[in-house]
Amino acid sequence: MDYPNDQAPGAPVRSGIPEHGRVPKYYAVKARIDRLVGELGEGSAIPTERDLSERYGVARETVRQALRELLLEGKLRRRGRGTVVAGPKLAQPLSLASYTEGVRRQGRTPGRALVTLDRFPCPDALAAETGLTRGEPVWHLERVLLADDERVGLESTYVAVARVPDLDTDFDPDSSFYAHLDVQGIAFGDADERIETVLATPREALLIGTPPALPMLLIHRVSRDTEGRPLERVRTLYRGDRFSFTTHLRG
């Protein structure tokens, strides 16, 4: 197969051009805008749809489709009524490290905004999934995840009240829950994690500040302490245009 000399290892093979050579017009325009994005710095405004349409000699709808895909891929973002170059995605490690640690390692400032903190009897489904006792009191902590004050995700944590009885009085909702557990002398042992792509519900999209059609990365985690006792059940939505995940594998 013929690879261009400038083919990046992580790029689509032959830049995604099919073997028959017939490239959709919007895709050709998208490739040209993508190159333009690479020449501009983060936060730089890109030309208007009309300007791009005239520059590339195509209809505005063709430009609009190309921009839509670049927005979904996280290479562009909206600012007011215009469109600007987005920064690199946040690379979150798949590990027992907290969200706070992952964001700080990339030079960004992590934060969280409290949505809800309430307690209720553990339902059957949660008990079956975590090993908690049906009916025992559990906390539900829901927070919007922030990076440099940008809303990038939504996290729901379920934990037995018996493990952290004073969560509603001794915990700062803007801080790391894992750091709080560490202060309580609770250490993580292991966890099961599952990742899938979803669309946010209208409520979730409103809280995160994204259109409902934006793909999300959803992580389910059930973790245990060093003695194998159930610790937490977490459901975290990450913006697909702002996050990627990394891990190190060994043979």
Tab-separated table of C-alpha atoms in Angstrom:
chain	number	residue	atom	x	y	z
A	1	MET	CA	0.000	0.000	0.000
A	2	ASP	CA	1.257	3.453	-0.857
A	3	TYR	CA	1.804	5.644	2.203
A	4	PRO	CA	2.542	9.345	1.733
A	5	ASN	CA	5.902	10.423	3.106
A	6	ASP	CA	4.172	12.677	5.624
A	7	GLN	CA	1.665	10.048	6.788
A	8	ALA	CA	1.441	10.303	10.570
A	9	PRO	CA	1.429	6.915	12.369
A	10	GLY	CA	-1.856	7.689	14.119
A	11	ALA	CA	-3.625	9.137	11.090
A	12	PRO	CA	-6.138	7.232	8.950
A	13	VAL	CA	-4.414	5.079	6.331
A	14	ARG	CA	-3.863	7.095	3.134
A	15	SER	CA	-5.650	9.960	4.886
A	16	GLY	CA	-8.932	8.055	4.722
A	17	ILE	CA	-9.184	8.217	0.921
A	18	PRO	CA	-10.940	5.092	-0.446
A	19	GLU	CA	-9.136	2.915	-3.006
A	20	HIS	CA	-11.536	3.896	-5.779
A	21	GLY	CA	-10.362	7.478	-5.288
A	22	ARG	CA	-13.807	9.073	-5.174
A	23	VAL	CA	-13.652	11.454	-2.218
A	24	PRO	CA	-16.844	13.123	-0.918
A	25	LYS	CA	-16.616	16.841	-1.523
A	26	TYR	CA	-17.195	17.704	2.137
A	27	TYR	CA	-14.330	15.389	3.153
A	28	ALA	CA	-11.899	17.092	0.791
A	29	VAL	CA	-12.925	20.457	2.250
A	30	LYS	CA	-12.616	19.053	5.768
A	31	ALA	CA	-9.033	17.946	5.035
A	32	ARG	CA	-8.129	21.410	3.807
A	33	ILE	CA	-9.715	23.111	6.822
A	34	ASP	CA	-7.934	20.600	9.065
A	35	ARG	CA	-4.607	21.700	7.582
A	36	LEU	CA	-5.600	25.317	8.171
A	37	VAL	CA	-6.425	24.490	11.795
A	38	GLY	CA	-2.948	22.996	12.186
A	39	GLU	CA	-1.386	26.266	11.053
A	40	LEU	CA	-3.376	28.370	13.509
A	41	GLY	CA	-2.789	28.507	17.243
A	42	GLU	CA	-5.191	27.419	19.966
A	43	GLY	CA	-7.999	29.939	20.354
A	44	SER	CA	-7.498	31.430	16.899
A	45	ALA	CA	-10.692	32.214	15.030
A	46	ILE	CA	-11.212	30.405	11.740
A	47	PRO	CA	-12.762	32.142	8.716
A	48	THR	CA	-16.541	32.294	8.446
A	49	GLU	CA	-18.556	29.726	6.502
A	50	ARG	CA	-18.984	32.285	3.711
A	51	ASP	CA	-15.247	32.982	3.531
A	52	LEU	CA	-14.391	29.274	3.511
A	53	SER	CA	-17.048	28.635	0.873
A	54	GLU	CA	-15.525	31.266	-1.396
A	55	ARG	CA	-11.956	30.136	-0.668
A	56	TYR	CA	-12.599	26.510	-1.619
A	57	GLY	CA	-15.274	27.116	-4.271
A	58	VAL	CA	-17.969	24.983	-2.637
A	59	ALA	CA	-21.453	25.476	-1.234
A	60	ARG	CA	-21.827	26.700	2.349
A	61	GLU	CA	-23.620	23.468	3.288
A	62	THR	CA	-20.507	21.538	2.235
A	63	VAL	CA	-18.376	23.742	4.490
A	64	ARG	CA	-20.934	23.392	7.270
A	65	GLN	CA	-20.745	19.586	7.162
A	66	ALA	CA	-16.928	19.700	7.251
A	67	LEU	CA	-16.967	22.057	10.239
A	68	ARG	CA	-19.547	19.913	12.006
A	69	GLU	CA	-17.240	16.890	11.862
A	70	LEU	CA	-14.225	18.889	13.044
A	71	LEU	CA	-16.304	20.160	15.966
A	72	LEU	CA	-17.347	16.625	16.903
A	73	GLU	CA	-13.711	15.501	16.712
A	74	GLY	CA	-12.724	18.248	19.132
A	75	LYS	CA	-10.438	20.132	16.748
A	76	LEU	CA	-12.703	23.181	16.785
A	77	ARG	CA	-15.015	24.680	19.376
A	78	ARG	CA	-17.665	27.356	19.436
A	79	ARG	CA	-16.941	30.729	21.004
A	80	GLY	CA	-19.887	33.077	21.008
A	81	ARG	CA	-21.126	33.221	17.420
A	82	GLY	CA	-17.789	32.162	15.962
A	83	THR	CA	-15.596	29.063	15.776
A	84	VAL	CA	-12.049	28.817	17.104
A	85	VAL	CA	-9.245	26.260	17.180
A	86	ALA	CA	-9.575	23.961	20.191
A	87	GLY	CA	-6.661	22.884	22.342
A	88	PRO	CA	-5.400	19.304	22.594
A	89	LYS	CA	-7.662	16.731	24.209
A	90	LEU	CA	-7.172	15.845	27.847
A	91	ALA	CA	-5.503	12.428	28.023
A	92	GLN	CA	-6.941	10.701	31.084
A	93	PRO	CA	-5.118	7.563	32.297
A	94	LEU	CA	-7.129	4.387	32.801
A	95	SER	CA	-5.995	3.734	36.360
A	96	LEU	CA	-7.061	4.161	39.957
A	97	ALA	CA	-5.590	7.652	39.889
A	98	SER	CA	-8.160	10.378	40.394
A	99	TYR	CA	-9.484	12.804	37.809
A	100	THR	CA	-7.664	15.544	39.711
A	101	GLU	CA	-4.262	13.902	39.251
A	102	GLY	CA	-4.844	13.220	35.555
A	103	VAL	CA	-5.787	16.814	34.765
A	104	ARG	CA	-2.995	18.347	36.837
A	105	ARG	CA	-0.379	16.229	35.056
A	106	GLN	CA	-1.323	18.055	31.852
A	107	GLY	CA	-0.894	21.504	33.332
A	108	ARG	CA	-4.613	22.168	33.648
A	109	THR	CA	-6.515	23.192	36.771
A	110	PRO	CA	-9.119	20.593	37.825
A	111	GLY	CA	-12.359	21.552	39.488
A	112	ARG	CA	-15.835	20.301	40.229
A	113	ALA	CA	-19.232	21.916	40.661
A	114	LEU	CA	-21.693	20.188	42.990
A	115	VAL	CA	-25.026	19.222	41.461
A	116	THR	CA	-26.493	16.976	44.157
A	117	LEU	CA	-25.486	15.209	47.365
A	118	ASP	CA	-28.203	13.067	48.848
A	119	ARG	CA	-28.683	9.734	50.618
A	120	PHE	CA	-31.183	6.922	50.091
A	121	PRO	CA	-31.592	3.190	50.794
A	122	CYS	CA	-29.431	1.045	48.516
A	123	PRO	CA	-31.649	-0.341	45.714
A	124	ASP	CA	-31.496	-3.923	44.466
A	125	ALA	CA	-29.582	-3.120	41.272
A	126	LEU	CA	-26.837	-1.195	43.072
A	127	ALA	CA	-26.533	-3.876	45.735
A	128	ALA	CA	-26.202	-6.626	43.126
A	129	GLU	CA	-23.542	-4.716	41.211
A	130	THR	CA	-21.395	-3.617	44.137
A	131	GLY	CA	-21.908	-6.122	46.928
A	132	LEU	CA	-23.464	-3.530	49.219
A	133	THR	CA	-26.420	-4.574	51.365
A	134	ARG	CA	-29.881	-3.896	49.995
A	135	GLY	CA	-31.516	-1.080	51.944
A	136	GLU	CA	-28.370	0.216	53.649
A	137	PRO	CA	-27.919	4.007	53.398
A	138	VAL	CA	-25.799	5.180	50.462
A	139	TRP	CA	-24.615	8.587	49.368
A	140	HIS	CA	-25.102	9.821	45.821
A	141	LEU	CA	-22.613	12.549	44.907
A	142	GLU	CA	-23.125	14.185	41.511
A	143	ARG	CA	-20.674	16.795	40.212
A	144	VAL	CA	-19.808	18.569	36.963
A	145	LEU	CA	-16.127	18.059	36.092
A	146	LEU	CA	-14.112	21.147	35.172
A	147	ALA	CA	-10.732	21.764	33.539
A	148	ASP	CA	-9.614	25.395	33.671
A	149	ASP	CA	-13.265	26.255	34.404
A	150	GLU	CA	-14.409	24.510	31.198
A	151	ARG	CA	-17.166	21.952	31.762
A	152	VAL	CA	-15.855	18.638	30.453
A	153	GLY	CA	-17.840	15.893	32.183
A	154	LEU	CA	-20.376	14.733	34.731
A	155	GLU	CA	-19.650	12.291	37.543
A	156	SER	CA	-22.018	10.332	39.794
A	157	THR	CA	-20.522	8.490	42.775
A	158	TYR	CA	-22.368	6.020	45.002
A	159	VAL	CA	-20.766	5.039	48.319
A	160	ALA	CA	-22.062	3.515	51.548
A	161	VAL	CA	-22.816	6.080	54.257
A	162	ALA	CA	-21.106	3.756	56.751
A	163	ARG	CA	-17.779	4.245	54.910
A	164	VAL	CA	-17.927	8.065	54.864
A	165	PRO	CA	-20.660	9.077	57.359
A	166	ASP	CA	-19.783	12.792	57.375
A	167	LEU	CA	-19.553	13.307	53.622
A	168	ASP	CA	-22.173	16.048	53.776
A	169	THR	CA	-20.268	18.071	56.387
A	170	ASP	CA	-16.539	17.193	56.162
A	171	PHE	CA	-16.061	17.004	52.395
A	172	ASP	CA	-15.383	19.898	50.032
A	173	PRO	CA	-17.363	19.089	46.842
A	174	ASP	CA	-14.761	20.924	44.741
A	175	SER	CA	-11.988	18.608	45.936
A	176	SER	CA	-10.911	15.046	45.114
A	177	PHE	CA	-13.112	12.337	46.601
A	178	TYR	CA	-10.163	9.938	46.457
A	179	ALA	CA	-8.038	12.351	48.511
A	180	HIS	CA	-10.874	12.502	51.043
A	181	LEU	CA	-10.945	8.704	51.280
A	182	ASP	CA	-7.187	8.687	51.789
A	183	VAL	CA	-7.541	11.075	54.741
A	184	GLN	CA	-10.129	8.682	56.185
A	185	GLY	CA	-7.568	5.872	55.987
A	186	ILE	CA	-9.407	4.097	53.153
A	187	ALA	CA	-7.168	2.716	50.395
A	188	PHE	CA	-8.177	1.403	46.972
A	189	GLY	CA	-7.446	-2.211	46.181
A	190	ASP	CA	-8.838	-2.942	42.731
A	191	ALA	CA	-11.643	-1.974	40.381
A	192	ASP	CA	-13.635	-3.182	37.397
A	193	GLU	CA	-14.118	-0.629	34.641
A	194	ARG	CA	-16.169	-0.542	31.456
A	195	ILE	CA	-16.110	2.109	28.710
A	196	GLU	CA	-18.741	2.786	26.074
A	197	THR	CA	-19.834	5.605	23.782
A	198	VAL	CA	-23.234	7.176	24.387
A	199	LEU	CA	-25.213	10.331	23.775
A	200	ALA	CA	-25.985	12.472	26.793
A	201	THR	CA	-29.556	12.817	27.995
A	202	PRO	CA	-31.086	16.309	27.694
A	203	ARG	CA	-30.423	16.883	31.417
A	204	GLU	CA	-26.802	15.737	31.175
A	205	ALA	CA	-26.162	17.821	28.061
A	206	LEU	CA	-27.555	20.895	29.867
A	207	LEU	CA	-25.329	20.320	32.898
A	208	ILE	CA	-22.203	19.768	30.799
A	209	GLY	CA	-23.103	22.539	28.372
A	210	THR	CA	-22.984	20.521	25.150
A	211	PRO	CA	-25.435	19.717	22.349
A	212	PRO	CA	-27.263	16.396	22.906
A	213	ALA	CA	-25.817	15.041	19.628
A	214	LEU	CA	-22.216	15.268	20.880
A	215	PRO	CA	-20.782	11.758	21.484
A	216	MET	CA	-19.768	11.054	25.076
A	217	LEU	CA	-17.362	8.549	26.600
A	218	LEU	CA	-19.078	6.804	29.496
A	219	ILE	CA	-17.029	5.018	32.152
A	220	HIS	CA	-18.571	2.664	34.691
A	221	ARG	CA	-16.366	1.782	37.661
A	222	VAL	CA	-16.953	-0.502	40.645
A	223	SER	CA	-14.056	-0.369	43.087
A	224	ARG	CA	-13.066	-2.185	46.265
A	225	ASP	CA	-10.680	-1.477	49.118
A	226	THR	CA	-7.526	-3.451	49.902
A	227	GLU	CA	-9.578	-5.992	51.842
A	228	GLY	CA	-11.914	-6.609	48.912
A	229	ARG	CA	-14.876	-4.791	50.450
A	230	PRO	CA	-17.115	-2.691	48.157
A	231	LEU	CA	-16.083	0.941	48.104
A	232	GLU	CA	-17.715	2.953	45.334
A	233	ARG	CA	-19.733	2.760	42.156
A	234	VAL	CA	-18.983	5.595	39.708
A	235	ARG	CA	-20.647	6.634	36.471
A	236	THR	CA	-18.671	9.300	34.618
A	237	LEU	CA	-19.516	11.006	31.336
A	238	TYR	CA	-16.621	12.644	29.499
A	239	ARG	CA	-16.985	14.887	26.473
A	240	GLY	CA	-15.875	12.920	23.428
A	241	ASP	CA	-14.455	16.065	21.842
A	242	ARG	CA	-12.296	16.935	24.855
A	243	PHE	CA	-11.028	13.583	26.168
A	244	SER	CA	-8.984	10.578	25.191
A	245	PHE	CA	-7.863	7.737	27.439
A	246	THR	CA	-4.455	6.153	27.844
A	247	THR	CA	-3.131	2.989	29.431
A	248	HIS	CA	0.126	1.015	29.485
A	249	LEU	CA	-0.076	-2.672	28.560
A	250	ARG	CA	2.438	-5.370	29.361
A	251	GLY	CA	2.796	-8.812	27.856
